[in-house]
Short mmCIF file of C-alpha atoms in Angstrom, two decimals:
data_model
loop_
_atom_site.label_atom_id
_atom_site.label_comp_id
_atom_site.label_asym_id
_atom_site.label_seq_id
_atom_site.Cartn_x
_atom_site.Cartn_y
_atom_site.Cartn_z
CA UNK J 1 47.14 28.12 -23.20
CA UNK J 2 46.01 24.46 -23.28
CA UNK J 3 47.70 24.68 -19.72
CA UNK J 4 45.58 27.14 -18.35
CA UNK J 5 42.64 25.59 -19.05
CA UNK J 6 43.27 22.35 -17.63
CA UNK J 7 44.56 24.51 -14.77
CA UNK J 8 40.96 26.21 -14.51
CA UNK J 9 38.91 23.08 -15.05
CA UNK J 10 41.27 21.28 -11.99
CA UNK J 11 39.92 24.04 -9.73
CA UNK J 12 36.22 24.56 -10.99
CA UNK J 13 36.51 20.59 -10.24
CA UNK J 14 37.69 21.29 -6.91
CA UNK J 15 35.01 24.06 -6.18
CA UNK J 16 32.27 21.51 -7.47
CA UNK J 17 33.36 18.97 -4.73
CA UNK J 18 33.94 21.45 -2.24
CA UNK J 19 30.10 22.98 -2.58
CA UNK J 20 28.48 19.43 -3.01
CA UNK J 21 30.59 18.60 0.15
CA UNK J 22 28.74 21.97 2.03
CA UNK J 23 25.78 21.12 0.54
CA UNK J 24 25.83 17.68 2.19
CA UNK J 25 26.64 18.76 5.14
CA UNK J 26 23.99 21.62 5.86
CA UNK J 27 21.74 18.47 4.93
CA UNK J 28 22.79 16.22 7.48
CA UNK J 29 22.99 19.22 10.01
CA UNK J 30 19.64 20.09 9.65
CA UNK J 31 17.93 16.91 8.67
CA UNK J 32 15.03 16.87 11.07
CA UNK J 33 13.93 20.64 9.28
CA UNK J 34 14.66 18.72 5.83
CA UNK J 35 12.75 15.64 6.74
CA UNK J 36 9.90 17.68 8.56
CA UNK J 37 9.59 19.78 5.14
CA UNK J 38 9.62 16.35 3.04
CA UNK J 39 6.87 15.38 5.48
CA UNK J 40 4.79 18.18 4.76
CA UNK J 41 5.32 18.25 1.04
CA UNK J 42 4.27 14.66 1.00
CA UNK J 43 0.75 15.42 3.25
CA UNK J 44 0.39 18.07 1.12
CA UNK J 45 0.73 16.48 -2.25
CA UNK J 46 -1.21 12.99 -0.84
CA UNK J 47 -4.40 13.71 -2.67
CA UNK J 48 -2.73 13.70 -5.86
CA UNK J 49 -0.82 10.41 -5.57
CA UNK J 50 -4.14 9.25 -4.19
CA UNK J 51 -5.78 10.23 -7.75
CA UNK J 52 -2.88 9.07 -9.44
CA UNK J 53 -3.74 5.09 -7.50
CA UNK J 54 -7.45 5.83 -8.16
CA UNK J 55 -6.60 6.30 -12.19
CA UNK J 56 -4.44 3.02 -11.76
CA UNK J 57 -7.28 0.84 -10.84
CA UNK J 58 -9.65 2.34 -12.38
CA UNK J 59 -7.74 1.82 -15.69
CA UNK J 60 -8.42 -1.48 -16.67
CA UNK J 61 -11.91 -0.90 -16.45
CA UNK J 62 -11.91 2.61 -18.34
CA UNK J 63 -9.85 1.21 -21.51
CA UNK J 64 -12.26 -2.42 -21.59
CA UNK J 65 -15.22 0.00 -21.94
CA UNK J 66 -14.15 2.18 -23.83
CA UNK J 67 -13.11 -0.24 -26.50
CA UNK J 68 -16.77 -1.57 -26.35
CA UNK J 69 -18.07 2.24 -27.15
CA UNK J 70 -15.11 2.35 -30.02
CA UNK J 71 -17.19 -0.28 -31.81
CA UNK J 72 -20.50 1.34 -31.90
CA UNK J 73 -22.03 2.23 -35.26
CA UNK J 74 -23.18 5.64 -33.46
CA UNK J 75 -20.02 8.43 -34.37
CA UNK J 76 -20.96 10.62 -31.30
CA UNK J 77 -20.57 7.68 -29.34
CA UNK J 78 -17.30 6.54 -30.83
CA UNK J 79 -16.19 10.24 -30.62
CA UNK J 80 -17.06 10.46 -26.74
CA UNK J 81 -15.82 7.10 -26.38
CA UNK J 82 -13.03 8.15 -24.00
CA UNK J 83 -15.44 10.64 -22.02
CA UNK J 84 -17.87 8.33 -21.56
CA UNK J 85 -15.52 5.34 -20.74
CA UNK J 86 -14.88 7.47 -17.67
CA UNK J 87 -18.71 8.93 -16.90
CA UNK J 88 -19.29 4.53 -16.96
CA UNK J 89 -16.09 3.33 -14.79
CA UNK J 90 -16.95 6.47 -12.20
CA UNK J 91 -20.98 5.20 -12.36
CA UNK J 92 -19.87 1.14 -11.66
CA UNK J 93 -17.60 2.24 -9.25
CA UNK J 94 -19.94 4.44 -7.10
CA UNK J 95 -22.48 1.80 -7.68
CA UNK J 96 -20.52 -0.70 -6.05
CA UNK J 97 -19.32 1.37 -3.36
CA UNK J 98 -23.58 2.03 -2.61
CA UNK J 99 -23.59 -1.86 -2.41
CA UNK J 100 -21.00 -1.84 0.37
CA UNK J 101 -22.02 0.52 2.66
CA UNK J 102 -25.51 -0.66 2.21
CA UNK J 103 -25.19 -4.58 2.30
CA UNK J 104 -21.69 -4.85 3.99
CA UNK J 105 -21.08 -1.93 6.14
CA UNK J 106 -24.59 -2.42 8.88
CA UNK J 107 -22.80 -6.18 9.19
CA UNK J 108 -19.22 -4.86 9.83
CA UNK J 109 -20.15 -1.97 11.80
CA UNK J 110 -23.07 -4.08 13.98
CA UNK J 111 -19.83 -6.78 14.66
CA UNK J 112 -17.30 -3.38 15.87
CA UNK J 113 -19.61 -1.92 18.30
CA UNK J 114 -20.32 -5.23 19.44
CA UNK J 115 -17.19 -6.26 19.97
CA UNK J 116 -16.23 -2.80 21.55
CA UNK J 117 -18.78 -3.45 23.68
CA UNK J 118 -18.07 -6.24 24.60
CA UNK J 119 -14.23 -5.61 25.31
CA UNK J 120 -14.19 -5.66 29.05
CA UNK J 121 -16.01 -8.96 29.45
CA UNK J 122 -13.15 -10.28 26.79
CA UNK J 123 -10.88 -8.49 28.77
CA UNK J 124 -11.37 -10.53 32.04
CA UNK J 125 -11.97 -13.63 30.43
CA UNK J 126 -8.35 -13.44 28.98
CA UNK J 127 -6.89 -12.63 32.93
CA UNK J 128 -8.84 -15.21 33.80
CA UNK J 129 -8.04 -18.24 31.16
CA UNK J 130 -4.63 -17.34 32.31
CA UNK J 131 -4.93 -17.83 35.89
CA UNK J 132 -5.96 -20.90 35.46
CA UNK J 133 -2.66 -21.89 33.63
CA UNK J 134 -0.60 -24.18 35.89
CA UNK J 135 2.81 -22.87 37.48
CA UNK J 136 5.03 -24.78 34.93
CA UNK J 137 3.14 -23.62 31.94
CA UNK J 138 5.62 -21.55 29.01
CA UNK J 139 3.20 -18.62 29.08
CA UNK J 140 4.11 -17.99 32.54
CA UNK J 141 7.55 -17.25 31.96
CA UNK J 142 8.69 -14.09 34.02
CA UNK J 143 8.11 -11.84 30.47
CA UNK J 144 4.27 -12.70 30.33
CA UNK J 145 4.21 -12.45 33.86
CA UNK J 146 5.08 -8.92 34.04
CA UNK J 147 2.94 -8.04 30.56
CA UNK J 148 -0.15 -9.56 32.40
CA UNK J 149 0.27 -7.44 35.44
CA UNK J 150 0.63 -3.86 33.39
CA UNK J 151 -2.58 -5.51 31.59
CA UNK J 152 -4.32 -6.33 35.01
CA UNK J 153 -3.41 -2.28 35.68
CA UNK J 154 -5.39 -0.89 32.97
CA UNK J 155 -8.77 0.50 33.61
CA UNK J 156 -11.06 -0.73 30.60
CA UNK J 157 -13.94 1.22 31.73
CA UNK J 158 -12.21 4.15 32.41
CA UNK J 159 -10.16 3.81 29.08
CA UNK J 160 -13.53 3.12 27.32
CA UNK J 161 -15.12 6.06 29.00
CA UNK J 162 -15.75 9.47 27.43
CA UNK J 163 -14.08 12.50 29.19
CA UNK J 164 -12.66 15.78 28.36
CA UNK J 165 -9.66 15.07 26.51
CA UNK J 166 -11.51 12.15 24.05
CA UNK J 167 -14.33 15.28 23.29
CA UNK J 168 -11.38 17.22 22.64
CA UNK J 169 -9.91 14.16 20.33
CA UNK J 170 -13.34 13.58 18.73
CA UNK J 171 -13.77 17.34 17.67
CA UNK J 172 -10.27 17.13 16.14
CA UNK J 173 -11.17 13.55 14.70
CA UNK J 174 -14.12 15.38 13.25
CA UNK J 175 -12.18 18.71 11.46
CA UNK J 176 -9.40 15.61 9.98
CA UNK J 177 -12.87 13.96 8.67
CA UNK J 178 -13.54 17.22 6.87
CA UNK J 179 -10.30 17.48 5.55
CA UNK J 180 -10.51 13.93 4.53
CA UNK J 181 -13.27 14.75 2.12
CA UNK J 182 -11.45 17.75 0.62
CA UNK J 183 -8.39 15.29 -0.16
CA UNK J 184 -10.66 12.98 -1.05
CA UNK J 185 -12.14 14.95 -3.65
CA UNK J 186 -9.21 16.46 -5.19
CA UNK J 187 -8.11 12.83 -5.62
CA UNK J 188 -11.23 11.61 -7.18
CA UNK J 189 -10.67 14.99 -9.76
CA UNK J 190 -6.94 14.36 -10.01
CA UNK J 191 -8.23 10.65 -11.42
CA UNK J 192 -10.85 11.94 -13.97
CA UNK J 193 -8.18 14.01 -15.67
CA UNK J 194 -5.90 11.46 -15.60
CA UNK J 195 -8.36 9.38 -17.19
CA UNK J 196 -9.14 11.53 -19.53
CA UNK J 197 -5.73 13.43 -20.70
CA UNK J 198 -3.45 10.08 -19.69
CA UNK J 199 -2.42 9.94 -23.46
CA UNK J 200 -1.08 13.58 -23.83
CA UNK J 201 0.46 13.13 -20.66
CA UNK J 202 2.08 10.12 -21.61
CA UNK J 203 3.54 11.70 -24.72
CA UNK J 204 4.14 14.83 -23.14
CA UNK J 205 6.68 12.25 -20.83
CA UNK J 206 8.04 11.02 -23.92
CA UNK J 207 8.75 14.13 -25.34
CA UNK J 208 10.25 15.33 -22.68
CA UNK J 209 12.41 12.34 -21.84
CA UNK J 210 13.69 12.42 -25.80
CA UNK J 211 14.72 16.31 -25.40
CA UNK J 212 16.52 15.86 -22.28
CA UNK J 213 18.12 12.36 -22.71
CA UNK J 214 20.57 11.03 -25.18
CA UNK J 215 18.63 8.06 -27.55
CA UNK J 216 20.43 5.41 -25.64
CA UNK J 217 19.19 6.57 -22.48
CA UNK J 218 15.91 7.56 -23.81
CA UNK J 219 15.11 3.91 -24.61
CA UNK J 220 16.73 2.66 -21.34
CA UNK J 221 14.31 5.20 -19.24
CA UNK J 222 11.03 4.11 -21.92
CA UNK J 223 11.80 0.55 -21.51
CA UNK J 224 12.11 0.64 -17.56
CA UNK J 225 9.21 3.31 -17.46
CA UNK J 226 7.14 0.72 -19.12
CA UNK J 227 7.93 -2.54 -16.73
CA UNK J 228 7.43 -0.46 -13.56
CA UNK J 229 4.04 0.61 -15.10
CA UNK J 230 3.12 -2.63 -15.99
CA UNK J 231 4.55 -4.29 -12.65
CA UNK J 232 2.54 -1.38 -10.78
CA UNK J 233 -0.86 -2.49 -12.75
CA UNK J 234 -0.27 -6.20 -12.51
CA UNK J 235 0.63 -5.96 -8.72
CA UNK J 236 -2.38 -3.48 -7.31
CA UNK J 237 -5.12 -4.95 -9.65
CA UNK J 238 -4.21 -8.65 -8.62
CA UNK J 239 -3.87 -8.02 -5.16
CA UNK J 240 -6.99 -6.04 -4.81
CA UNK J 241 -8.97 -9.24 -6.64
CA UNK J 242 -7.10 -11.55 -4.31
CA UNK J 243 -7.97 -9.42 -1.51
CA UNK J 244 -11.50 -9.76 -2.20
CA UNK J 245 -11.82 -13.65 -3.34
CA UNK J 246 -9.44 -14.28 0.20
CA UNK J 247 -11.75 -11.90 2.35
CA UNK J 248 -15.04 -14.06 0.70
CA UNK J 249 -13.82 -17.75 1.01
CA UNK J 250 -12.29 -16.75 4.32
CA UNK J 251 -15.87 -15.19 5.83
CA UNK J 252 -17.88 -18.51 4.09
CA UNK J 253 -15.85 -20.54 6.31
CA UNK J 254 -15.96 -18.81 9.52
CA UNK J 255 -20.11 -18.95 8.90
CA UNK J 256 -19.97 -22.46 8.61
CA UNK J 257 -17.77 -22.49 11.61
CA UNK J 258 -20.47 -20.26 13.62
CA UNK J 259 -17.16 -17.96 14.14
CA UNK J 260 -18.89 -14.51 16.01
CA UNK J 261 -17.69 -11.50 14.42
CA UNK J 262 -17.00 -13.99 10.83
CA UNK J 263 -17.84 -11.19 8.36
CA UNK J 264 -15.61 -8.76 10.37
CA UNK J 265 -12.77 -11.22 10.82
CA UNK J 266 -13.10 -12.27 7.03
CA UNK J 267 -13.40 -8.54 6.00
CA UNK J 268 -9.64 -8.29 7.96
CA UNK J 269 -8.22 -11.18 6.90
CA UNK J 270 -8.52 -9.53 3.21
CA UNK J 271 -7.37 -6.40 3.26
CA UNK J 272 -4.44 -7.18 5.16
CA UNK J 273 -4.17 -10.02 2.29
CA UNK J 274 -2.63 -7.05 0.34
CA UNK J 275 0.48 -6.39 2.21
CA UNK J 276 2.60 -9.75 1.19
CA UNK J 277 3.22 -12.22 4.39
CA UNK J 278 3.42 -9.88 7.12
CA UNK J 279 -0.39 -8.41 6.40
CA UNK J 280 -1.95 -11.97 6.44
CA UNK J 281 0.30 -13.01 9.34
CA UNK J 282 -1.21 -9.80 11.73
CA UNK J 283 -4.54 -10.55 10.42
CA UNK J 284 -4.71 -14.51 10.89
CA UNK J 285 -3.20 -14.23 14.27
CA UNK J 286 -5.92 -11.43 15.70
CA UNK J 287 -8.56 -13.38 13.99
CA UNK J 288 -7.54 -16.45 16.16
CA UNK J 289 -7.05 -14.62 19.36
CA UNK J 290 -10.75 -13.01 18.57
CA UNK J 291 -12.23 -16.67 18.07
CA UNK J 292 -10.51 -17.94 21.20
CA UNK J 293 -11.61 -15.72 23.62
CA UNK J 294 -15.53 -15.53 21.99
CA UNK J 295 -15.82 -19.42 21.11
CA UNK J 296 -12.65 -21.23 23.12
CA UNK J 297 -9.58 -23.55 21.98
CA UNK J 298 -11.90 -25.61 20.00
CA UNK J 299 -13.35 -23.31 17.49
CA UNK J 300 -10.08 -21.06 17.11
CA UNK J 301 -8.57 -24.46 16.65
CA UNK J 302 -11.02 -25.42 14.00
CA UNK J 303 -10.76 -21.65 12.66
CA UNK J 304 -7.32 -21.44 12.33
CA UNK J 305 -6.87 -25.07 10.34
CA UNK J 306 -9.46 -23.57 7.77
CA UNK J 307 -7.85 -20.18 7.79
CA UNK J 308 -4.35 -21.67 6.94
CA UNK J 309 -5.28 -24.15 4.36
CA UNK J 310 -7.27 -21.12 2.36
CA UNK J 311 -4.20 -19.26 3.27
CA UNK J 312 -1.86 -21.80 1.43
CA UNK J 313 -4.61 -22.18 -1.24
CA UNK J 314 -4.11 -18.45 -1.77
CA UNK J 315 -0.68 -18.56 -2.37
CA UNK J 316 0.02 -21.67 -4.41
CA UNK J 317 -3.36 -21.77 -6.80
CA UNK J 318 -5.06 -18.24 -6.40
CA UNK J 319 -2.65 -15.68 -6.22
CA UNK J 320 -0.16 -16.92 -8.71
CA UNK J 321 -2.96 -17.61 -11.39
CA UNK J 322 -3.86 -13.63 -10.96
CA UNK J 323 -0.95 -12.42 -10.41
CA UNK J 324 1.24 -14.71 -12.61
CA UNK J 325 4.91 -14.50 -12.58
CA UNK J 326 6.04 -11.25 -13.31
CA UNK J 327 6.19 -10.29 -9.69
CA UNK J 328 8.26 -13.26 -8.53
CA UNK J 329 10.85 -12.49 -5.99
CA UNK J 330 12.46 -13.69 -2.92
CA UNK J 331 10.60 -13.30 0.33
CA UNK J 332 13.52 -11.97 2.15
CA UNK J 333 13.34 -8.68 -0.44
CA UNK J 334 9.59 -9.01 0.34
CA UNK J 335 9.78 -8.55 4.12
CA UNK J 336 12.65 -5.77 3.78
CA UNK J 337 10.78 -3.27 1.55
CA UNK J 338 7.40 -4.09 3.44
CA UNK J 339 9.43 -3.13 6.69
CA UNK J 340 11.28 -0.17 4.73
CA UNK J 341 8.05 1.32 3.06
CA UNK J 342 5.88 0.92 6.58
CA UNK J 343 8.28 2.58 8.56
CA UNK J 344 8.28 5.65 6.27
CA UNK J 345 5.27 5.75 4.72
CA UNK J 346 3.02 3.37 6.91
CA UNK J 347 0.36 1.42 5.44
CA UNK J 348 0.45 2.90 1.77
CA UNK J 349 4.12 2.27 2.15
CA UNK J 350 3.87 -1.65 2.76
CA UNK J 351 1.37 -1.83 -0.13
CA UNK J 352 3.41 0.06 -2.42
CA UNK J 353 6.87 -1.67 -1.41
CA UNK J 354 6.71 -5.04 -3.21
CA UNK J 355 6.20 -3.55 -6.42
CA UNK J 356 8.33 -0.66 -5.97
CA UNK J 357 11.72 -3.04 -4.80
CA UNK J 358 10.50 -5.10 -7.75
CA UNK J 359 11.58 -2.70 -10.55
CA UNK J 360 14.52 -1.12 -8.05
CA UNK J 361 15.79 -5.11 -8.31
CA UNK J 362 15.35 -5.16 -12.16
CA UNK J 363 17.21 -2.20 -12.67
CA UNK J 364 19.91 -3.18 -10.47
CA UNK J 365 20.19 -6.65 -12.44
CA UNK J 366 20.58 -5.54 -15.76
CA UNK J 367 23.42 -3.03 -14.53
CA UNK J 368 25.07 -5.82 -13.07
CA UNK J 369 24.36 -8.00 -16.23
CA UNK J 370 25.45 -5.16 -18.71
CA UNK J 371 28.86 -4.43 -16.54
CA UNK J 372 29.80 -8.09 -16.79
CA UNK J 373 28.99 -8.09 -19.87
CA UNK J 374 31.24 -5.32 -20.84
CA UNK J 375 34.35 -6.94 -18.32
CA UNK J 376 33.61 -9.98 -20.52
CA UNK J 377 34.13 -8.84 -23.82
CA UNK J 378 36.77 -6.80 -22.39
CA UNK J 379 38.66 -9.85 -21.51
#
């Protein structure tokens, strides 16, 4: 008897493999239908791991103030004090958003359309700082050479120009605006619940992880649960307050430079501060081209110098102090996820990757740790 079943559980083994096997293999055969369907899931489900972000930075915020209304004498108040935490953070947020689009937007958006406009005369300025290159200079290699001349090809005014197929783009542009403010608001109502319910949800987690789990694991999946959720706070609220103290020091000193477009190019400069290295690299480097062409070697020179030293100020005395050490990690890591997350999931992607390959290392280091550990002992 005891035969038999070892007999059946050989072959419901076998079957196992051999349906995972099939199961694999319809995968790979039709992975473009798979990863078009993952695409669309993703686009579809966008607004609510927008509102999930939203309720991440907004957090902070929400729980400070509402510990303030827990301490009123007023009962209503302390009874509402979750409610109107949120009604507050919403209120300072949207109050600070006004501010932006009323005191920083007319600057950034005067400097676009004047640089836009501006584009052509830039345009042959750069063909013609680089005829005036002699022979034997590097940038005339025969690379460059053949870059310049597809350049020299390209019709700005016509490429600047408005025809049928841009009306067509702009009424499309227009209908994805629309359907921007849909996702938007989902995601803004996806955050207030959040907000609001984030401690039933969090036990409702809990619960569920104890029913499903054994203890052991249980704790395991708590304890990482709770260092990716605090690496995921510490790493998006740090890097959106160095983003703005980078994007202010970095506009101050382009003013005092006279940089043209400074508020734009200091606006740039910080929010491409958020994606580690390769964001502040892109930005810097544009910035610089930008100054050269509008104010010549001198002032991109002069730009640059105070760019990098604010840079390097940034990332020896700023950032750590905000973001402390909890998110230390080598820089090779760094670039790979950045690369990884952008080429899947483009810009949110980059943002998201540090943190993300940040807990994915942890993990992988304390299975490591624990199976030496175990060999150890063994031994």
């Amino acid at each position: 008897m005891e035969e038999i079943k070892q007999g059946w559980k050989k072959r419901m083994s076998w079957l196992v493999i051999a349906l995972i096997v099939v199961f694999v293999y319809k995968m790979l055969d039709n992975f473009s239908s798979i990863q078009a369907w993952f695409g669309t899931l993703f686009r579809i489900l966008s607004p609510f791991f927008v509102g999930l972000l939203i309720s991440y930075i907004l957090l902070i915020p929400c729980r400070k103030i509402e510990n303030i209304y827990k301490k009123s004498r007023f009962k209503i108040i302390t009874k509402k004090s979750r409610g109107l935490a949120v009604i507050t953070t919403y209120l300072i947020a949207i109050l600070v958003i006004v501010i932006i689009i009323n005191c920083i937007f007319p600057i950034l958006k005067d400097s676009v359309v004047e640089l836009i406009s501006n584009v052509p005369n830039y345009y042959n300025t750069i063909v013609n700082k680089y005829d005036e290159l002699p022979e034997d200079s590097i940038f005339k290699s025969d690379m460059i050479k053949a870059k310049m001349s597809e350049i020299r090809n390209i019709d700005i005014n016509q490429l600047l120009s408005i025809n049928s197929e841009k009306i067509l783009e702009y009424v499309k542009n227009i209908i994805d605006i629309f359907s921007g403010i849909f996702d938007v608001f989902v995601s803004i109502v996806v955050s207030v619940y959040i907000l609001l319910q984030r401690t039933s949800i969090m036990e409702f987690l809990r619960k569920f992880a104890r029913a499903v789990f054994k203890k052991e694991t249980y704790q395991t999946v708590d304890r990482y649960f709770t260092n990716a959720n605090n690496v995921f706070f510490t790493f998006i609220s740090s890097q959106l307050l160095d983003a703005v103290i980078v994007g202010i020091l970095t506009t101050i000193g382009m003013l005092l430079l006279k940089v043209k477009y400074a508020p734009l190019l200091g606006f740039l400069i910080g929010l491409f501060n958020m994606i580690p290295y390769i964001g502040a690299i892109i930005a810097v480097g544009l910035s610089i081209l930008i100054t050269f062409i509008t104010g010549g070697f001198g002032q991109a020179l002069a730009m640059s110098i105070v760019v990098i030293v604010l840079q390097q100020i940034d990332a020896n005395i700023i950032n750590p102090k905000i973001l402390g050490n909890s998110l230390e990690t080598s820089p090779l890591l760094v670039l790979f996820s950045i690369t990884i997350g952008g080429a899947y999931f483009g810009i949110l992607g980059m943002f998201l990757a540090v943190p993300i390959a940040v807990v994915i290392k942890t993990i992988l280091c304390d299975y490591i740790d624990n199976k030496n550990r175990i060999k150890d002992e063994s031994e």
